[in-house]
CSV table of C-alpha atoms in Angstrom, one decimal:
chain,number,residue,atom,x,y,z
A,1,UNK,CA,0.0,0.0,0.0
A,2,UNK,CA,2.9,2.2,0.8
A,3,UNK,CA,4.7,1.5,-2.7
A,4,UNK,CA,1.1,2.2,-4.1
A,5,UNK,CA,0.8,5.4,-2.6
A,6,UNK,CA,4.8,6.4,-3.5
A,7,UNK,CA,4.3,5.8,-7.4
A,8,UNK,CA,1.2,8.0,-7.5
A,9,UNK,CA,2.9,10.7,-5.2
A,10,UNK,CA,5.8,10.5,-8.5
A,11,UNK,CA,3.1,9.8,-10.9
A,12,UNK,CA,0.1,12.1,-10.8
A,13,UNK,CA,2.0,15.3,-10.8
A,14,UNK,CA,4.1,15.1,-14.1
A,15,UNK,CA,0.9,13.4,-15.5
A,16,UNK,CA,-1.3,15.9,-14.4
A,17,UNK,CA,0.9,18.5,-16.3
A,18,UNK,CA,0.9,16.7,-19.0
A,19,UNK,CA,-2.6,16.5,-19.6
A,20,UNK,CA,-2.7,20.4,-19.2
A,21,UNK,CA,-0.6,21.1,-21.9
A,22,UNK,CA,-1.7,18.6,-24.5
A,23,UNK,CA,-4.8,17.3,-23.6
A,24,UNK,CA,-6.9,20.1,-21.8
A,25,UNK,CA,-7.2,22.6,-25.1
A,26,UNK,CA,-8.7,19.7,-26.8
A,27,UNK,CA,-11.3,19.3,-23.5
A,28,UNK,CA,-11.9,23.0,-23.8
A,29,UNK,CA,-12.7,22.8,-27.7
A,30,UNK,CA,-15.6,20.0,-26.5
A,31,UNK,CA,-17.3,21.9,-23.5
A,32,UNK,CA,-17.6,24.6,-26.2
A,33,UNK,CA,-19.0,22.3,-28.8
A,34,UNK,CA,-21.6,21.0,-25.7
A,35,UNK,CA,-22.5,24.0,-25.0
A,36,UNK,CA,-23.6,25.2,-28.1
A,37,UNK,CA,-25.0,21.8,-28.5
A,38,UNK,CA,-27.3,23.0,-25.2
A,39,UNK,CA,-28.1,26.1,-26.4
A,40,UNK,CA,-30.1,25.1,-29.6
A,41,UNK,CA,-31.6,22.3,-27.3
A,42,UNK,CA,-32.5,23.9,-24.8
A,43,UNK,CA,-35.3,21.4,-22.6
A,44,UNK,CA,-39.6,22.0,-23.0
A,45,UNK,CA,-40.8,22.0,-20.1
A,46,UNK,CA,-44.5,22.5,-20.9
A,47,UNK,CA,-46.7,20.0,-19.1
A,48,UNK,CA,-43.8,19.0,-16.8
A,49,UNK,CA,-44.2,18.7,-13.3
A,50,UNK,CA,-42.1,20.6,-11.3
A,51,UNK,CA,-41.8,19.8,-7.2
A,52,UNK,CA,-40.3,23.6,-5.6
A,53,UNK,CA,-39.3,23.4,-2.0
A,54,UNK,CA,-39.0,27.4,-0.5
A,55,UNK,CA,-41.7,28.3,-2.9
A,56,UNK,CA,-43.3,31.0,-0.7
A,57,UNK,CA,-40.4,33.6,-1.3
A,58,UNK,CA,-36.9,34.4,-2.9
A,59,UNK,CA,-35.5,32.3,-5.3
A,60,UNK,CA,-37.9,29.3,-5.1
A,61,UNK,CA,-40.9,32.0,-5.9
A,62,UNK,CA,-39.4,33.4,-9.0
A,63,UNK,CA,-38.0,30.3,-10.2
A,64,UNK,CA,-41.4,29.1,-9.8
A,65,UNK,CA,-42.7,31.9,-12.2
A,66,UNK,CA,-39.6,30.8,-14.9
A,67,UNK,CA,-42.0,27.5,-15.3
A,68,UNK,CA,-45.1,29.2,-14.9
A,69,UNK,CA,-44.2,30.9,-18.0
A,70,UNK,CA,-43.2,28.0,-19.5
A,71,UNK,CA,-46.4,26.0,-19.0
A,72,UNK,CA,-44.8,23.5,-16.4
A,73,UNK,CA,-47.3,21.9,-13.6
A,74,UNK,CA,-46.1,23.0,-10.6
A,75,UNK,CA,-46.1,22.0,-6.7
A,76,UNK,CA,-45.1,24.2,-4.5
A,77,UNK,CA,-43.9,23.9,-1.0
A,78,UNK,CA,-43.1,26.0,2.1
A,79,UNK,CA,-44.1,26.3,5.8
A,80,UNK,CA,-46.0,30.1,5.0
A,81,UNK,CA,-49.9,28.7,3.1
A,82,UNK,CA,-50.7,32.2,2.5
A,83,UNK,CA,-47.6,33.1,1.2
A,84,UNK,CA,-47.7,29.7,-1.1
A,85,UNK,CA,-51.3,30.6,-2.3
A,86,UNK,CA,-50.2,33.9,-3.5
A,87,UNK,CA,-47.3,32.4,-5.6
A,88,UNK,CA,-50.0,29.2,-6.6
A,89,UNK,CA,-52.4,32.3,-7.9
A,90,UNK,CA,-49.4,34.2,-9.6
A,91,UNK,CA,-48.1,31.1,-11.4
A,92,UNK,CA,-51.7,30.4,-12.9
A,93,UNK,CA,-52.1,34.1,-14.5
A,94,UNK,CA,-48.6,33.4,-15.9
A,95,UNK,CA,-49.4,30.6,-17.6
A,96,UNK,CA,-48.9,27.3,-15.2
A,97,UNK,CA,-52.3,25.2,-15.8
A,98,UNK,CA,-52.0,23.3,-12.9
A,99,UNK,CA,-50.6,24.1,-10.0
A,100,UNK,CA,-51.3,23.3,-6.1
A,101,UNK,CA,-49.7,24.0,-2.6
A,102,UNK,CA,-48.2,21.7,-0.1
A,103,UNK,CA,-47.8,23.8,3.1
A,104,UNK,CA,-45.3,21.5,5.6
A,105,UNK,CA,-41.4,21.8,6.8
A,106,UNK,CA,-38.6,19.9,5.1
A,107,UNK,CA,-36.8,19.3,8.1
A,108,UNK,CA,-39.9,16.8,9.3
A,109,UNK,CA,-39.3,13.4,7.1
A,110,UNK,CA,-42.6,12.8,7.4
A,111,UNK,CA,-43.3,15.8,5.4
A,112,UNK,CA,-41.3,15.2,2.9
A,113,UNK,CA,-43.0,11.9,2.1
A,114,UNK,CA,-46.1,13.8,2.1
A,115,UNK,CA,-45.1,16.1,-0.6
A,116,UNK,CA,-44.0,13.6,-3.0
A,117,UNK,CA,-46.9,11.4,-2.4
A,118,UNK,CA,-49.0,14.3,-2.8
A,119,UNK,CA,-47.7,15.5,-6.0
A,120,UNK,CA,-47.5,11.9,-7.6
A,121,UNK,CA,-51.2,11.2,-6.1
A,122,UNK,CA,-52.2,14.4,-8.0
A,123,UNK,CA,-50.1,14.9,-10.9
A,124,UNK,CA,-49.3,11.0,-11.5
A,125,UNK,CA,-45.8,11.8,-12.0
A,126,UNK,CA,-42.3,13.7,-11.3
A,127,UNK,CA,-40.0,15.3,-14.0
A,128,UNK,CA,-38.1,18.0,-11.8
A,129,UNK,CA,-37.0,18.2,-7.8
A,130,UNK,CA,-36.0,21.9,-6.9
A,131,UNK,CA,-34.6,21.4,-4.0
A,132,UNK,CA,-34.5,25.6,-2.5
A,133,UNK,CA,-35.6,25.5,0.9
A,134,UNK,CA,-33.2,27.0,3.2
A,135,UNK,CA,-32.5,29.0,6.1
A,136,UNK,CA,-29.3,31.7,6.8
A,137,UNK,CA,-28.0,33.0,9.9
A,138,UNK,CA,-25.1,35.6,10.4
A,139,UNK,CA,-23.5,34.8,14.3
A,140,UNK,CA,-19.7,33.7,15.4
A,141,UNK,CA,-19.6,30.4,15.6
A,142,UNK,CA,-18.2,30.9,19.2
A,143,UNK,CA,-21.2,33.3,20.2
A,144,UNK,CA,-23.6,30.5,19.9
A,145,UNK,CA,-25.2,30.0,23.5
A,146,UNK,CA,-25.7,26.0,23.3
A,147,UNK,CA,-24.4,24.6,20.4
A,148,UNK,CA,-27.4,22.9,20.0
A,149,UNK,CA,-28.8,26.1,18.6
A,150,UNK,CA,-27.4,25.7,15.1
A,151,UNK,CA,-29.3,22.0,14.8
A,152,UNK,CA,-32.0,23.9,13.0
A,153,UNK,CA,-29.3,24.9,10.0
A,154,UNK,CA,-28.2,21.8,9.3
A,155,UNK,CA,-31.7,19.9,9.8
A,156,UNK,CA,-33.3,22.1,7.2
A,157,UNK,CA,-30.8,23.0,4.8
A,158,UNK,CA,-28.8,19.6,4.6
A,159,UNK,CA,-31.2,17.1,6.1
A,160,UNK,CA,-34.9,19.0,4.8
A,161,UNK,CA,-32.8,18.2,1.1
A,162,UNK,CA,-31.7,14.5,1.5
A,163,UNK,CA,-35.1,13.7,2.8
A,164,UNK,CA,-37.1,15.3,0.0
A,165,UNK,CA,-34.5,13.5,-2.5
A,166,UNK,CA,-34.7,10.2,-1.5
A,167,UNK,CA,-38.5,10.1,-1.4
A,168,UNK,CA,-38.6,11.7,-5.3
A,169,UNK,CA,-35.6,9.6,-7.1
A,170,UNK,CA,-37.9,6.3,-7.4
A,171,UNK,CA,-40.5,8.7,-9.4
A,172,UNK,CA,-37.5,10.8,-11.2
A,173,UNK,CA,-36.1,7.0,-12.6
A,174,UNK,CA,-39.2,6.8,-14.4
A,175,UNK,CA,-39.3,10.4,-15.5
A,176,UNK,CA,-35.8,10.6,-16.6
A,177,UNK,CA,-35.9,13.7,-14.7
A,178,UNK,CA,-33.7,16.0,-12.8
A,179,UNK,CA,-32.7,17.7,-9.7
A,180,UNK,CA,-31.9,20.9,-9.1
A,181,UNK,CA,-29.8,21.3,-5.6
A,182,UNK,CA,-29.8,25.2,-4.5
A,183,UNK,CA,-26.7,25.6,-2.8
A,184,UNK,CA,-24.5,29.0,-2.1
A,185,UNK,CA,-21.2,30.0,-3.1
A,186,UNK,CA,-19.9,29.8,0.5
A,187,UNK,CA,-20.1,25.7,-0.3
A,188,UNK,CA,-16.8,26.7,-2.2
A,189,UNK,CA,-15.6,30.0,-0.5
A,190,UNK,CA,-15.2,30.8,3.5
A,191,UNK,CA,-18.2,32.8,5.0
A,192,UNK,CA,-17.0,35.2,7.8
A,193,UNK,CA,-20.0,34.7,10.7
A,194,UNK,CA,-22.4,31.9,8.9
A,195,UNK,CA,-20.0,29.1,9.2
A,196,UNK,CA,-22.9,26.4,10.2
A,197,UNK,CA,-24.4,28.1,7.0
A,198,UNK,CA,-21.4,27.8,4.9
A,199,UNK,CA,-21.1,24.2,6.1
A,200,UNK,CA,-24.5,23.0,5.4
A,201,UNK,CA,-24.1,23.9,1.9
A,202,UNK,CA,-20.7,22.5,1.4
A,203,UNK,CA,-22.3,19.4,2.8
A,204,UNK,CA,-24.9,19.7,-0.2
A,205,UNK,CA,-22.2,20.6,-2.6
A,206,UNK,CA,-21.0,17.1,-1.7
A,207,UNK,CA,-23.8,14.9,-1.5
A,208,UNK,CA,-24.8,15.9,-4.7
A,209,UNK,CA,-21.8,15.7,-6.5
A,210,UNK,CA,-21.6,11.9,-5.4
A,211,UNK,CA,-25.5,11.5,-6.0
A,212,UNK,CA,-25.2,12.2,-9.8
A,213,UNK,CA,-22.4,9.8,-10.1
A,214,UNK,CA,-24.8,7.0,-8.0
A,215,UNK,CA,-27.8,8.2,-10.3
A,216,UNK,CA,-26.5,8.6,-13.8
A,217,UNK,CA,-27.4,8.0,-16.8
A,218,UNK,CA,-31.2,8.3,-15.2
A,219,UNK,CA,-31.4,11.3,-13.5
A,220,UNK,CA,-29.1,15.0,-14.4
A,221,UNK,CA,-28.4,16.9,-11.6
A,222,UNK,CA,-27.9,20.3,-11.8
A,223,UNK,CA,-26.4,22.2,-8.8
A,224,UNK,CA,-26.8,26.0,-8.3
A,225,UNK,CA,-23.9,28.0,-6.9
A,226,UNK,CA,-25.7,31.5,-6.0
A,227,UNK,CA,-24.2,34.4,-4.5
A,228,UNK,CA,-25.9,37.0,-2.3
A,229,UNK,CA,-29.1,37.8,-3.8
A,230,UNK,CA,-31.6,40.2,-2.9
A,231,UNK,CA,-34.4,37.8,-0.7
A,232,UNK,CA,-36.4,37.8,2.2
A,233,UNK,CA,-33.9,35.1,3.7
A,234,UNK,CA,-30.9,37.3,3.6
A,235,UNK,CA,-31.9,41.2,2.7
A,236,UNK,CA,-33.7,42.5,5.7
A,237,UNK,CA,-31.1,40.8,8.1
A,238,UNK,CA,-28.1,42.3,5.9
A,239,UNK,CA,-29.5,45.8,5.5
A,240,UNK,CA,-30.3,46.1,9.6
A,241,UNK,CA,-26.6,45.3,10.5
A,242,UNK,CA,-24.8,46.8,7.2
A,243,UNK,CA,-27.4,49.6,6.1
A,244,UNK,CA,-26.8,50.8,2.5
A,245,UNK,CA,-23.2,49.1,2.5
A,246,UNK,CA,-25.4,46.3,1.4
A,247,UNK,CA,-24.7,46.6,-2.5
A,248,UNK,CA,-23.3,43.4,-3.7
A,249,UNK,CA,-26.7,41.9,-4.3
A,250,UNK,CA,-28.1,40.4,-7.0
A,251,UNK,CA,-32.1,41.0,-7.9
A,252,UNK,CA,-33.3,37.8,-7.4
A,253,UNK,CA,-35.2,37.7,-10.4
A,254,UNK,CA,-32.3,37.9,-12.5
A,255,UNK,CA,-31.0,35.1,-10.4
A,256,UNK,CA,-33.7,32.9,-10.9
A,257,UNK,CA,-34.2,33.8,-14.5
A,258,UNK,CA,-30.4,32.7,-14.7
A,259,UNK,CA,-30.8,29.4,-13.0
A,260,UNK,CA,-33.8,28.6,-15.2
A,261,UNK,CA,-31.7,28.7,-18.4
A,262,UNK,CA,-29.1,26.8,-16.7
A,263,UNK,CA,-31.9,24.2,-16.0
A,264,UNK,CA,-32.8,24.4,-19.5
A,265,UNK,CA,-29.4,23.7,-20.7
A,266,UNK,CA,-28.8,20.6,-18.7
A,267,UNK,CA,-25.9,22.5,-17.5
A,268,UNK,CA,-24.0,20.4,-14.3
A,269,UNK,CA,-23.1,23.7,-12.1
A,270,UNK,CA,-25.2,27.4,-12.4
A,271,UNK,CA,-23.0,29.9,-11.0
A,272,UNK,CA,-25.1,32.7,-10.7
A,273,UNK,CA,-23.7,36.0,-10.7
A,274,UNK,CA,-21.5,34.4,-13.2
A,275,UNK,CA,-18.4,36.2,-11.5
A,276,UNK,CA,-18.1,33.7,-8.6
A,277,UNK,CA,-16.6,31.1,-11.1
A,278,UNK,CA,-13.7,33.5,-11.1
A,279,UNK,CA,-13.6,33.5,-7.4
A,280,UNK,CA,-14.1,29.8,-7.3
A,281,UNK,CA,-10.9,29.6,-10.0
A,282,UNK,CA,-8.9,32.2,-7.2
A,283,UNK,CA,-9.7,30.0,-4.6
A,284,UNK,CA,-8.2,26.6,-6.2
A,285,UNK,CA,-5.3,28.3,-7.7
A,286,UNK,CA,-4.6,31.0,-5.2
A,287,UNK,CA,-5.8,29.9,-1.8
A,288,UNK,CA,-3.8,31.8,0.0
A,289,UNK,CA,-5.0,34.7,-1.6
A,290,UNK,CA,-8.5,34.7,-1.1
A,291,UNK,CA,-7.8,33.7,2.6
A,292,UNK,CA,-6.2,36.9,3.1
A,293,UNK,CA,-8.9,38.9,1.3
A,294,UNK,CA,-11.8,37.4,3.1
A,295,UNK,CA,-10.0,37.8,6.4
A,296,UNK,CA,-9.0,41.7,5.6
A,297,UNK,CA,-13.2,41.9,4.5
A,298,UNK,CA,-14.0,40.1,7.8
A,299,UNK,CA,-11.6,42.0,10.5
A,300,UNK,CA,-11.9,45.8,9.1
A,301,UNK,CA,-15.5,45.4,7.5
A,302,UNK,CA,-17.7,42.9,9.7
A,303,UNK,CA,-16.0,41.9,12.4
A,304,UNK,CA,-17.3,45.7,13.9
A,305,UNK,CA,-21.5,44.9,13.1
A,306,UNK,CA,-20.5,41.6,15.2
A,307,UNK,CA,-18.6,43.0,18.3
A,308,UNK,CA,-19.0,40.9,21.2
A,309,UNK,CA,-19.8,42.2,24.8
């Protein structure tokens, strides 16, 4: 095991070079040829039924309307039933013919069962999981008062998603369908003050990743790599401790109009604003760097909005 170990360690790097400098212009030359592929064919996804978790608000709303417009079936899900009537009502003027509401919390298993049995019971069928529901929180992970107090992170936004996915993949099998896994960009990049956060979607990051391998060829998984966009979840908190610093938000319609072509394309990651790739490109290459910029953001920018007493 030891020899093993020894010939990769000489091995993999000058091969790794090697298929850089020969081999990787060629790989480029195909993802471009792919892509244009997915552009003219792009996916209809009239008649389709679509499953949205975090439908009431933010993202999940708006990416809800991206299929309304398109004709899909949808069935939306959230804990708010007003809120998820008034997005049911919305969907139907633009132009979903069949859409109903599934009030319930992702965190409860049972729950989850409920909402896939509800939509196959009604629908008779599954062709997308949009897996959005999520909660954020902004605290030093030493500031915590029981530790037990971030359960609720993890439970929803990690947990909340596995449960809803394992109930839906025997219905996506016969679909061919897909799932869509809403992440964050601090799966890939440190988030000063949400690091239960930041872990709960590197955790999904993960899981899917490994999922599409286990579930390929018979269902795509798309995962979504947002940045900070303008929601309920994270704009009222950020503008009460940062005011009108808070400008690096995206609207979220633009986000979710974004996400929907990546759906369409059958694209594998949506990084949405498309800048963060860059970031995500920094942080592989230049680690280092990015550490030192996020730490110089966190000590003379937010480290003051979070002073402890």
């Amino acid at each position: 095991m030891d020899m093993l170990t020894t010939i990769l360690n000489l091995l993999l790097p000058p091969l790794t070079i090697s298929f850089l400098v020969f081999f990787y212009p060629f790989y480029v030359l195909i993802k471009l040829v792919l892509c244009l592929h997915k552009y003219l064919h792009f996916e209809n996804v009239a008649r389709n039924v679509v499953l949205i978790t975090g439908a009431s608000s933010g993202i999940g709303e708006h990416v809800a309307y991206e299929y309304a417009k398109k004709g899909a079936y949808l069935a939306l899900v959230a804990r708010r039933r007003d809120r998820l009537e008034i997005v049911a009502e919305t969907s139907r003027q633009l132009g979903s013919g069949n859409v109903i509401t599934i009030p319930g919390d992702v965190s409860n298993v049972e729950d989850c069962k409920k909402f896939i049995d509800e939509t196959i019971r009604h629908f008779g069928k599954l062709d997308h999981l949009i897996n959005n529901a999520g909660i954020f929180q902004t605290v030093l992970f030493e500031d915590f008062t029981q530790i037990q107090d971030a359960n609720p992170i993890m439970d929803i936004n990690f947990w909340g998603t596995t449960y809803i996915t394992y109930f839906a993949i025997p219905h996506l099998r016969k679909s061919k369908g897909k799932i869509v896994a809403i992440t964050s960009g601090s799966a890939n990049i440190p988030l000063p003050l949400a690091s239960i956060y930041a872990a709960s979607k590197a955790a999904l990051l993960r899981f899917f990743e490994t999922l599409r391998i286990e579930l390929s060829p018979d269902i795509k998984i798309t995962i979504v790599l947002p940045g900070v966009v303008s929601t309920d979840m994270t704009t009222p908190h950020c503008m009460e401790k940062y005011g009108s610093d808070f400008i690096l938000s995206e609207s979220v319609s633009k986000c979710a109009k974004a996400i929907f072509k990546g759906i369409g394309r059958g694209d594998a990651y949506i990084e949405e604003p498309s800048w963060m790739k860059w970031l995500f490109i920094m942080k592989n290459v230049c680690p280092e760097i990015v550490d030192y910029g996020l730490n110089f953001l966190f000590v003379s920018y937010l480290k003051p909005y979070f002073k402890r007493d």
